[in-house]
Tab-separated table of C-alpha atoms in Angstrom:
chain	number	residue	atom	x	y	z
A	43	GLN	CA	87.819	38.005	10.650
A	44	GLN	CA	85.468	38.327	7.728
A	45	GLN	CA	84.950	41.942	6.802
A	46	VAL	CA	82.086	41.077	4.468
A	47	LYS	CA	79.728	38.304	5.539
A	48	GLN	CA	77.557	36.788	2.834
A	49	SER	CA	74.560	34.493	3.209
A	50	PRO	CA	73.252	32.039	2.311
A	51	GLN	CA	76.098	29.865	1.063
A	52	SER	CA	73.713	28.149	-1.339
A	53	LEU	CA	70.234	28.889	-2.623
A	54	ILE	CA	67.742	26.904	-4.670
A	55	VAL	CA	64.865	28.758	-6.295
A	56	GLN	CA	62.127	27.781	-8.696
A	57	LYS	CA	61.910	29.489	-12.060
A	58	GLY	CA	59.990	32.735	-11.717
A	59	GLY	CA	60.760	33.103	-8.031
A	60	ILE	CA	62.748	35.774	-6.229
A	61	SER	CA	66.353	35.077	-5.241
A	62	ILE	CA	67.705	37.084	-2.310
A	63	ILE	CA	71.344	37.156	-1.210
A	64	ASN	CA	72.453	39.178	1.780
A	65	CYS	CA	75.724	40.762	2.808
A	66	ALA	CA	76.821	42.600	5.943
A	67	TYR	CA	79.954	44.625	6.584
A	68	GLU	CA	81.752	46.251	9.481
A	69	ASN	CA	84.109	48.776	7.954
A	70	THR	CA	82.357	52.154	7.701
A	71	ALA	CA	85.053	53.326	5.273
A	72	PHE	CA	83.585	51.112	2.545
A	73	ASP	CA	82.006	53.292	-0.134
A	74	TYR	CA	81.530	51.018	-3.129
A	75	PHE	CA	79.537	47.794	-3.099
A	76	PRO	CA	79.647	45.643	-6.242
A	77	TRP	CA	78.132	42.268	-6.958
A	78	TYR	CA	79.904	39.801	-9.212
A	79	GLN	CA	78.385	36.888	-11.105
A	80	GLN	CA	80.424	33.804	-11.918
A	81	PHE	CA	79.363	31.004	-14.243
A	82	PRO	CA	81.040	27.572	-13.983
A	83	GLY	CA	84.484	27.548	-15.544
A	84	LYS	CA	84.556	31.312	-15.961
A	85	GLY	CA	85.959	34.249	-14.077
A	86	PRO	CA	83.677	36.528	-12.056
A	87	ALA	CA	82.178	39.504	-13.895
A	88	LEU	CA	80.620	42.670	-12.517
A	89	LEU	CA	76.829	42.403	-12.365
A	90	ILE	CA	75.708	45.559	-10.587
A	91	ALA	CA	77.150	48.003	-8.053
A	92	ILE	CA	75.937	50.664	-5.646
A	93	ARG	CA	77.366	53.557	-3.660
A	94	PRO	CA	76.013	54.433	-0.181
A	95	ASP	CA	74.388	57.677	-1.284
A	96	VAL	CA	71.419	55.711	-2.655
A	97	SER	CA	69.280	53.027	-1.025
A	98	GLU	CA	68.435	51.044	-4.126
A	99	LYS	CA	69.698	50.449	-7.624
A	100	LYS	CA	67.881	48.444	-10.250
A	101	GLU	CA	69.137	47.034	-13.521
A	102	GLY	CA	66.600	44.856	-15.279
A	103	ARG	CA	65.681	41.968	-12.990
A	104	PHE	CA	68.567	42.675	-10.618
A	105	THR	CA	68.217	45.078	-7.696
A	106	ILE	CA	70.646	46.055	-4.940
A	107	SER	CA	69.083	47.261	-1.704
A	108	PHE	CA	71.407	49.148	0.631
A	109	ASN	CA	70.882	49.907	4.323
A	110	LYS	CA	73.669	52.168	5.506
A	111	SER	CA	72.624	52.322	9.161
A	112	ALA	CA	72.459	48.530	9.404
A	113	LYS	CA	75.602	48.120	7.283
A	114	GLN	CA	73.834	45.623	5.080
A	115	PHE	CA	73.176	45.256	1.385
A	116	SER	CA	71.389	42.637	-0.616
A	117	LEU	CA	70.884	41.415	-4.160
A	118	HIS	CA	67.388	40.607	-5.353
A	119	ILE	CA	66.848	38.684	-8.578
A	120	MET	CA	63.275	38.985	-9.714
A	121	ASP	CA	61.647	36.374	-11.964
A	122	SER	CA	64.668	34.111	-11.541
A	123	GLN	CA	65.626	32.090	-14.608
A	124	PRO	CA	67.677	28.901	-15.034
A	125	GLY	CA	70.253	31.055	-16.839
A	126	ASP	CA	70.784	32.945	-13.571
A	127	SER	CA	72.260	29.805	-12.020
A	128	ALA	CA	75.739	30.898	-10.991
A	129	THR	CA	77.845	31.863	-8.009
A	130	TYR	CA	77.302	35.406	-6.765
A	131	PHE	CA	79.847	37.382	-4.774
A	132	CYS	CA	79.225	40.589	-2.923
A	133	ALA	CA	82.170	42.874	-2.325
A	134	ALA	CA	83.042	46.142	-0.657
A	135	ARG	CA	85.812	48.636	-1.219
A	136	ALA	CA	87.033	51.581	0.793
A	137	GLY	CA	87.569	54.949	-0.827
A	138	GLY	CA	91.109	55.438	-2.068
A	139	SER	CA	91.770	51.711	-2.173
A	140	TYR	CA	91.976	49.547	-5.253
A	141	ILE	CA	91.390	46.396	-3.244
A	142	PRO	CA	87.867	45.079	-2.713
A	143	THR	CA	86.953	42.648	0.050
A	144	PHE	CA	84.803	39.768	-1.158
A	145	GLY	CA	82.129	37.767	0.571
A	146	ARG	CA	82.466	33.995	0.393
A	147	GLY	CA	79.922	33.598	-2.380
A	148	THR	CA	76.454	32.149	-2.872
A	149	SER	CA	75.789	29.284	-5.229
A	150	LEU	CA	72.391	29.900	-6.840
A	151	ILE	CA	70.501	27.150	-8.635
A	152	VAL	CA	67.277	28.037	-10.416
A	153	HIS	CA	65.173	25.016	-11.259
A	154	PRO	CA	63.117	25.069	-14.481
B	240	ILE	CA	89.600	40.867	-27.865
B	241	ALA	CA	90.741	43.108	-25.030
B	242	GLY	CA	90.946	41.571	-21.612
B	243	ILE	CA	93.029	39.346	-19.365
B	244	THR	CA	94.753	36.216	-20.564
B	245	GLN	CA	95.828	33.542	-18.102
B	246	ALA	CA	98.016	30.528	-18.809
B	247	PRO	CA	97.987	27.642	-18.366
B	248	THR	CA	94.262	26.892	-18.211
B	249	SER	CA	94.971	23.879	-16.072
B	250	GLN	CA	98.006	22.084	-14.744
B	251	ILE	CA	98.822	19.045	-12.644
B	252	LEU	CA	101.999	19.497	-10.694
B	253	ALA	CA	104.093	17.314	-8.409
B	254	ALA	CA	104.670	18.629	-4.911
B	255	GLY	CA	107.972	20.440	-4.568
B	256	ARG	CA	108.038	21.647	-8.165
B	257	ARG	CA	108.227	25.282	-9.152
B	258	MET	CA	105.341	26.731	-11.146
B	259	THR	CA	104.611	30.110	-12.688
B	260	LEU	CA	101.103	31.143	-13.621
B	261	ARG	CA	101.071	33.806	-16.296
B	262	CYS	CA	98.735	36.779	-16.542
B	263	THR	CA	98.681	39.408	-19.271
B	264	GLN	CA	96.260	42.278	-19.765
B	265	ASP	CA	95.919	44.631	-22.715
B	266	MET	CA	93.673	47.237	-21.106
B	267	ARG	CA	96.552	49.316	-19.716
B	268	HIS	CA	95.134	48.923	-16.225
B	269	ASN	CA	97.498	50.058	-13.500
B	270	ALA	CA	96.325	47.680	-10.764
B	271	MET	CA	96.486	43.892	-10.945
B	272	TYR	CA	95.616	41.107	-8.519
B	273	TRP	CA	95.915	37.396	-7.941
B	274	TYR	CA	93.119	35.539	-6.155
B	275	ARG	CA	92.641	31.902	-5.302
B	276	GLN	CA	89.154	30.431	-5.200
B	277	ASP	CA	88.346	27.494	-2.971
B	278	LEU	CA	84.938	26.000	-2.270
B	279	GLY	CA	83.319	27.657	0.716
B	280	LEU	CA	86.112	30.209	1.083
B	281	GLY	CA	85.313	32.477	-1.838
B	282	LEU	CA	87.978	34.640	-3.442
B	283	ARG	CA	91.055	35.258	-1.337
B	284	LEU	CA	93.648	37.819	-2.350
B	285	ILE	CA	97.184	36.458	-2.674
B	286	HIS	CA	99.185	39.422	-3.952
B	287	TYR	CA	98.429	42.679	-5.684
B	288	SER	CA	100.171	45.450	-7.576
B	289	ASN	CA	98.837	49.000	-7.689
B	290	THR	CA	101.261	50.011	-10.428
B	291	ALA	CA	104.202	48.651	-12.380
B	292	GLY	CA	107.230	48.197	-10.155
B	293	THR	CA	105.270	47.791	-6.911
B	294	THR	CA	103.664	44.767	-5.263
B	295	GLY	CA	101.908	44.026	-2.010
B	296	LYS	CA	100.782	41.070	0.058
B	297	GLY	CA	97.154	40.082	0.300
B	298	GLU	CA	95.321	37.802	2.688
B	299	VAL	CA	97.129	34.535	1.809
B	300	PRO	CA	100.609	35.375	0.429
B	301	ASP	CA	102.664	32.559	1.960
B	302	GLY	CA	104.250	30.256	-0.613
B	303	TYR	CA	103.630	32.659	-3.474
B	304	SER	CA	105.620	35.463	-5.082
B	305	VAL	CA	104.844	37.994	-7.801
B	306	SER	CA	106.620	40.537	-9.941
B	307	ARG	CA	105.404	43.498	-11.960
B	308	ALA	CA	108.118	44.487	-14.397
B	309	ASN	CA	105.683	46.253	-16.738
B	310	THR	CA	102.039	47.321	-16.906
B	311	ASP	CA	100.761	44.324	-18.816
B	312	ASP	CA	102.249	41.276	-17.066
B	313	PHE	CA	101.782	39.991	-13.530
B	314	PRO	CA	103.105	36.434	-13.102
B	315	LEU	CA	102.469	34.396	-9.954
B	316	THR	CA	105.162	31.932	-8.874
B	317	LEU	CA	104.901	28.976	-6.527
B	318	ALA	CA	108.511	28.303	-5.567
B	319	SER	CA	107.876	24.825	-4.157
B	320	ALA	CA	104.296	23.701	-4.639
B	321	VAL	CA	102.380	21.956	-1.841
B	322	PRO	CA	99.033	20.109	-2.037
B	323	SER	CA	97.263	22.900	-0.124
B	324	GLN	CA	97.951	25.151	-3.099
B	325	THR	CA	95.554	23.083	-5.187
B	326	SER	CA	93.021	25.682	-6.247
B	327	VAL	CA	91.655	27.793	-9.066
B	328	TYR	CA	93.679	30.959	-9.519
B	329	PHE	CA	92.247	34.138	-10.973
B	330	CYS	CA	94.105	37.167	-12.187
B	331	ALA	CA	92.248	40.492	-12.242
B	332	SER	CA	92.911	44.112	-13.097
B	333	THR	CA	91.398	47.545	-12.723
B	334	SER	CA	92.193	51.210	-13.006
B	335	GLU	CA	90.990	54.398	-11.380
B	336	MET	CA	88.956	54.981	-14.515
B	337	ASN	CA	86.787	51.922	-13.807
B	338	THR	CA	85.371	53.084	-10.474
B	339	GLY	CA	86.544	49.909	-8.826
B	340	GLU	CA	85.265	47.300	-11.271
B	341	LEU	CA	87.611	44.330	-11.458
B	342	PHE	CA	88.102	42.516	-14.749
B	343	PHE	CA	88.928	38.840	-14.256
B	344	GLY	CA	90.665	36.283	-16.389
B	345	GLU	CA	89.184	32.837	-17.024
B	346	GLY	CA	91.270	31.208	-14.305
B	347	SER	CA	94.032	28.621	-14.000
B	348	ARG	CA	93.129	25.336	-12.329
B	349	LEU	CA	96.145	23.960	-10.474
B	350	THR	CA	96.349	20.525	-8.901
B	351	VAL	CA	99.350	19.718	-6.718
B	352	LEU	CA	99.860	16.026	-6.015
């Protein structure tokens, strides 16, 4: 049973467009929701993270929107660039645990 | 440069052979992890260690073993490799000071024939 469901599995966007990746979770004990970015041949790296006491967090062109009642959170990439082409993973972690649960990833391709 | 070092970067291995993937971190993180990444399945946790001297099983532990003799090293051993263990393996670490952020190595690509 997937505790964190991520969609879509792949996404193709034109340069300048908005990329949106969605994640849903079941465990109400989750209290930390990070997004990781992975370029080909590299390990994942933290991109942006949010805690459930806020509904939105923005860092540059990247925004996390969080809906606690719906148990959903999403990553929005504004003005998408070819350099954003990567695999994106959402994750969730329960308080007191070191172990995050990952979504299955979204492969994003941004065409020039 | 501080971070996580994994070795080897890639390896082709005959089925039935024993293989150890090495992972070393110099950030003094207490928690370390091993994940495997397969297309369409994302990152799946194999084993973890919350602190030196302790280990635990993740989502897909069968066929793998780990040890954590000290803070810095967390090797992953395949006692008798099988083709289904062909994957990219990532080591990661974190500490309570990092609010949950995982730091990943560059990965080890393993092919079992």
